[in-house]
Amino acid sequence: MNGKRLASVVVDAGGTSTSWAFNYKDSTRTVIETESFHPFNFNETFFSRNRIFLKNQVTEKVPLYFFGAGMGKMENKQILSNFLQPYFSELTILTDIQGLVLSLGMDNGAIAIMGTGSVLVEILNGTIRQQIGGLGHLLGDEGSAYYFGRLVLTAYFDGQLSDNQISELRKRIDLSQKSKEELLNMKYEVARLAADLDPELFYEYHVWNIDSFFKTHFDDKIEVDKVAFVGSYAFFQRHLISKELQSRGIRMVKFIRKPIELFCDKFAIY
C-alpha cells in the first residue's frame, strides 16, 4: 500500500505469469507481476496465497478488468469471479483474445499469440470469426516458446545436435535420468529454453518453429492481409516473422511483447 487513491485495476493473465496494473487517481500506475492465474493453477492453496496479495494491494473497491487465458469456459470464469468479487466494486472478466480484439480495434485481420503457447484468431467485422490452434502443448502450439524447446529436445534425443549445442542445452536444463516424454511434459522448463539458449547457436530451430507456425495456422486455413503479433516469443523473433509475412504479402500491424499496456490504454479508469 502506498497511500494513493486507487481508481481501477487491469489484469493480463497468461500461462506463465500475471500482470496486475494498479491505476491511481493521480494518473499514475504500478504494475506487479505475480504467478499465473490460469485455471489449471486454481486450488485452495493458490487462492489462499492470492488473498493475501489482494488484501495488501487493493486498498478500496474499484472496477476490475481481467483478461486471461482459460476464461472462455464459464466454469473457470465463475470460480474466478467468486474469488475476486469481495475485493472489487465490479468485475469484467474476458479471455485474453477478447481483450486484444477490443484493445486493438481491428475490424478485419488476425491476431497471433506466440508466447508460452500459440493461437491464431481471425477477426471479421470486429468479431472473432475463427480460432486456429490453441490446442495445448501436447497437441500443437507450433510457433510458441514451448514448441521451440520441443524441437530442440527432440533433436537431442534423435542425436541431431552438435557437441556445442548439447553443451549449451545441458547448461539450461537437467537432462539426466529423465525420458523424452518426461522432459516434454515439463511445459514451462521447456518453454524457457527459447529465452535461455544461445539464439545464434540454435537459429535454425527458431526458423523451423516460425515456419511450422505459418504452415499449421495459415496455409489453407485463413486469408488475411494484416496480422498483429502478441507475446514474448513473437517479439524476440520478429525479424523472422517479418520475413515470412513479407514473402506472403501480409502486413504486420504491430508486435506486442506484453498486452498489459494495451489493455490499460483501452480500459483503465483514473
C-alpha positions as CSV (number, residue, x, y, z in Angstrom):
1,M,0.0,0.0,0.0
2,N,1.3,3.4,-0.9
3,G,-1.3,5.9,0.3
4,K,-2.6,6.7,-3.2
5,R,-6.2,6.5,-4.1
6,L,-6.9,3.5,-6.3
7,A,-9.1,4.1,-9.3
8,S,-9.1,0.8,-11.3
9,V,-7.2,-2.5,-11.8
10,V,-6.4,-4.1,-15.1
11,V,-5.1,-7.6,-15.3
12,D,-3.4,-9.6,-18.1
13,A,-3.2,-13.3,-17.0
14,G,-1.1,-15.5,-19.2
15,G,0.0,-19.1,-18.9
16,T,3.4,-18.2,-17.2
17,S,2.7,-15.1,-15.2
18,T,0.1,-12.4,-14.5
19,S,0.5,-8.6,-14.8
20,W,-1.6,-6.5,-12.4
21,A,-1.8,-2.8,-13.3
22,F,-3.0,-0.7,-10.3
23,N,-4.2,2.6,-11.7
24,Y,-4.4,5.6,-9.3
25,K,-6.5,8.7,-9.3
26,D,-3.4,10.9,-9.8
27,S,-3.0,9.2,-13.2
28,T,0.0,7.1,-12.1
29,R,0.2,3.3,-12.4
30,T,2.0,0.5,-10.7
31,V,2.4,-2.9,-12.5
32,I,3.1,-6.0,-10.4
33,E,3.9,-9.4,-11.8
34,T,2.6,-12.5,-9.9
35,E,2.1,-16.2,-10.6
36,S,-0.1,-17.3,-13.5
37,F,-3.9,-17.1,-12.9
38,H,-4.5,-19.8,-15.5
39,P,-7.3,-22.1,-14.3
40,F,-5.0,-25.1,-14.1
41,N,-3.5,-23.4,-11.1
42,F,-6.7,-23.0,-9.2
43,N,-6.9,-24.7,-5.9
44,E,-7.4,-23.7,-2.3
45,T,-3.6,-23.2,-1.7
46,F,-3.4,-20.9,-4.7
47,F,-6.4,-18.8,-3.6
48,S,-5.0,-18.6,0.0
49,R,-1.8,-17.1,-1.3
50,N,-3.5,-14.6,-3.5
51,R,-6.0,-13.5,-0.9
52,I,-3.0,-12.1,1.0
53,F,-1.8,-10.3,-2.2
54,L,-5.2,-8.7,-2.9
55,K,-5.7,-7.6,0.7
56,N,-2.3,-5.9,0.6
57,Q,-2.7,-4.2,-2.8
58,V,-6.4,-3.5,-3.3
59,T,-6.9,-0.6,-0.9
60,E,-10.5,0.2,-1.9
61,K,-13.2,-1.4,-4.0
62,V,-12.8,-0.3,-7.6
63,P,-13.6,-1.8,-11.1
64,L,-11.5,-4.7,-12.2
65,Y,-10.9,-5.6,-15.9
66,F,-9.4,-9.1,-16.1
67,F,-8.2,-10.7,-19.3
68,G,-6.9,-14.2,-19.1
69,A,-6.2,-17.4,-20.8
70,G,-8.7,-20.1,-20.0
71,M,-11.6,-17.7,-19.3
72,G,-13.6,-18.9,-22.3
73,K,-15.1,-21.7,-20.1
74,M,-18.0,-20.5,-17.9
75,E,-16.9,-22.8,-15.1
76,N,-13.5,-21.2,-14.9
77,K,-14.9,-17.7,-15.1
78,Q,-17.4,-18.4,-12.3
79,I,-14.7,-19.8,-10.0
80,L,-12.5,-16.7,-10.6
81,S,-15.5,-14.3,-10.2
82,N,-16.4,-15.9,-6.8
83,F,-12.8,-15.4,-5.7
84,L,-12.4,-11.8,-6.8
85,Q,-15.9,-10.4,-6.0
86,P,-15.2,-9.4,-2.4
87,Y,-12.3,-7.1,-3.4
88,F,-13.8,-5.1,-6.3
89,S,-16.8,-2.9,-7.0
90,E,-17.5,-4.6,-10.4
91,L,-15.9,-7.3,-12.5
92,T,-15.2,-7.6,-16.2
93,I,-13.7,-11.0,-17.0
94,L,-12.9,-11.9,-20.6
95,T,-10.4,-14.1,-22.4
96,D,-7.0,-12.6,-23.4
97,I,-8.1,-12.9,-27.0
98,Q,-11.3,-10.9,-26.4
99,G,-9.3,-8.2,-24.6
100,L,-6.9,-8.0,-27.6
101,V,-9.7,-7.7,-30.1
102,L,-11.3,-4.9,-28.2
103,S,-8.0,-3.1,-27.4
104,L,-6.5,-3.3,-30.9
105,G,-9.8,-2.1,-32.5
106,M,-9.2,-4.3,-35.6
107,D,-12.2,-4.7,-37.9
108,N,-10.6,-7.3,-40.1
109,G,-7.4,-9.3,-40.0
110,A,-5.8,-11.6,-37.5
111,I,-4.2,-11.7,-34.1
112,A,-1.4,-14.2,-33.4
113,I,-0.4,-15.1,-29.9
114,M,3.0,-16.6,-29.7
115,G,4.2,-16.8,-26.1
116,T,4.4,-20.0,-23.9
117,G,1.8,-21.4,-26.3
118,S,0.3,-20.2,-29.6
119,V,-3.0,-19.5,-31.3
120,L,-4.2,-17.5,-34.3
121,V,-7.6,-15.7,-34.3
122,E,-9.2,-14.3,-37.4
123,I,-11.2,-11.1,-37.0
124,L,-14.1,-10.3,-39.3
125,N,-16.2,-7.1,-38.9
126,G,-14.8,-6.6,-35.4
127,T,-15.7,-10.0,-34.1
128,I,-13.9,-13.4,-33.8
129,R,-14.6,-15.4,-36.9
130,Q,-12.4,-18.4,-36.1
131,Q,-9.7,-19.6,-33.8
132,I,-6.9,-21.8,-35.2
133,G,-4.6,-23.7,-32.8
134,G,-4.6,-23.2,-29.1
135,L,-4.8,-27.0,-28.6
136,G,-2.1,-27.1,-25.8
137,H,1.5,-28.0,-25.7
138,L,1.0,-31.8,-26.1
139,L,-1.2,-31.4,-29.3
140,G,0.3,-28.4,-31.1
141,D,1.4,-24.9,-30.1
142,E,3.7,-24.6,-33.2
143,G,5.4,-21.2,-33.2
144,S,5.5,-20.9,-29.4
145,A,8.4,-20.9,-26.9
146,Y,7.3,-24.4,-25.8
147,Y,7.4,-25.7,-29.4
148,F,10.9,-24.3,-29.9
149,G,12.1,-26.2,-26.8
150,R,10.3,-29.3,-28.0
151,L,12.1,-29.1,-31.4
152,V,15.5,-28.8,-29.6
153,L,14.8,-31.7,-27.2
154,T,13.5,-33.9,-29.9
155,A,16.7,-33.2,-31.9
156,Y,18.8,-34.1,-28.8
157,F,17.1,-37.4,-28.3
158,D,17.4,-38.2,-32.0
159,G,21.1,-37.5,-31.9
160,Q,20.9,-34.4,-34.3
161,L,22.5,-31.8,-32.1
162,S,26.2,-30.7,-32.4
163,D,28.5,-31.0,-29.5
164,N,28.3,-27.3,-28.9
165,Q,24.5,-27.4,-28.9
166,I,24.5,-30.3,-26.5
167,S,26.8,-28.5,-24.1
168,E,24.7,-25.3,-24.2
169,L,21.5,-27.3,-23.7
170,R,22.9,-29.1,-20.7
171,K,23.6,-25.8,-19.0
172,R,20.0,-24.8,-19.3
173,I,18.0,-28.0,-18.4
174,D,18.7,-31.1,-16.4
175,L,18.8,-34.0,-19.0
176,S,19.9,-36.7,-16.6
177,Q,17.6,-39.5,-15.5
178,K,14.6,-38.2,-17.5
179,S,13.0,-39.7,-20.5
180,K,12.0,-37.7,-23.6
181,E,8.3,-37.9,-22.6
182,E,9.1,-36.7,-19.0
183,L,11.0,-33.7,-20.3
184,L,8.4,-32.7,-22.8
185,N,5.8,-32.7,-20.1
186,M,7.8,-30.0,-18.2
187,K,6.0,-27.3,-20.1
188,Y,7.5,-24.2,-18.6
189,E,11.0,-25.5,-18.3
190,V,10.9,-26.5,-22.0
191,A,9.4,-23.1,-23.0
192,R,12.1,-21.3,-21.0
193,L,14.7,-22.8,-23.4
194,A,13.6,-20.2,-26.0
195,A,14.9,-17.4,-23.9
196,D,17.9,-19.2,-22.3
197,L,19.6,-20.9,-25.3
198,D,22.1,-19.0,-27.4
199,P,19.9,-17.7,-30.3
200,E,22.7,-17.9,-32.9
201,L,23.6,-21.4,-31.9
202,F,20.0,-22.6,-32.3
203,Y,19.0,-20.2,-35.1
204,E,17.8,-23.0,-37.4
205,Y,15.3,-24.2,-34.7
206,H,13.8,-20.8,-34.5
207,V,13.4,-20.8,-38.3
208,W,11.8,-24.2,-38.2
209,N,9.5,-23.1,-35.4
210,I,8.3,-20.0,-37.2
211,D,7.9,-21.9,-40.4
212,S,5.8,-24.5,-38.6
213,F,3.5,-21.8,-37.2
214,F,2.7,-20.4,-40.6
215,K,2.2,-23.8,-42.2
216,T,-0.2,-25.0,-39.5
217,H,-2.0,-21.8,-38.8
218,F,-2.2,-20.0,-42.2
219,D,-1.8,-22.4,-45.1
220,D,-5.2,-23.5,-46.5
221,K,-6.9,-22.2,-43.3
222,I,-7.0,-18.4,-43.4
223,E,-6.6,-15.5,-45.8
224,V,-5.9,-12.1,-44.2
225,D,-4.0,-9.0,-45.2
226,K,-2.8,-7.9,-41.8
227,V,-1.7,-9.5,-38.5
228,A,-0.9,-8.3,-35.0
229,F,1.5,-10.4,-33.0
230,V,1.4,-10.8,-29.3
231,G,3.8,-12.5,-26.9
232,S,7.4,-12.5,-25.9
233,Y,8.4,-15.2,-28.4
234,A,6.9,-13.3,-31.3
235,F,8.5,-10.1,-30.1
236,F,12.0,-11.6,-29.9
237,Q,11.6,-13.5,-33.2
238,R,10.0,-10.5,-35.0
239,H,12.8,-10.4,-37.7
240,L,12.0,-14.0,-38.8
241,I,8.2,-13.4,-38.6
242,S,8.6,-10.1,-40.6
243,K,10.4,-12.0,-43.4
244,E,7.7,-14.6,-43.6
245,L,5.0,-12.0,-43.7
246,Q,6.7,-10.2,-46.5
247,S,7.0,-13.3,-48.5
248,R,3.3,-13.9,-48.1
249,G,2.2,-10.3,-48.8
250,I,0.8,-9.8,-45.3
251,R,1.1,-6.5,-43.5
252,M,2.3,-6.5,-39.9
253,V,0.2,-4.3,-37.6
254,K,2.5,-4.4,-34.6
255,F,4.4,-6.6,-32.3
256,I,3.2,-6.5,-28.7
257,R,5.5,-8.1,-26.1
258,K,3.1,-7.7,-23.1
259,P,-0.5,-6.7,-23.6
260,I,-1.0,-5.1,-20.2
261,E,-0.1,-1.6,-21.5
262,L,-2.5,-2.1,-24.4
263,F,-5.3,-3.2,-22.1
264,C,-4.7,-0.2,-19.8
265,D,-4.8,2.3,-22.7
266,K,-8.3,0.9,-23.5
267,F,-9.8,0.1,-20.1
268,A,-8.0,1.9,-17.3
269,I,-10.0,4.4,-15.2
270,Y,-8.2,7.2,-13.3
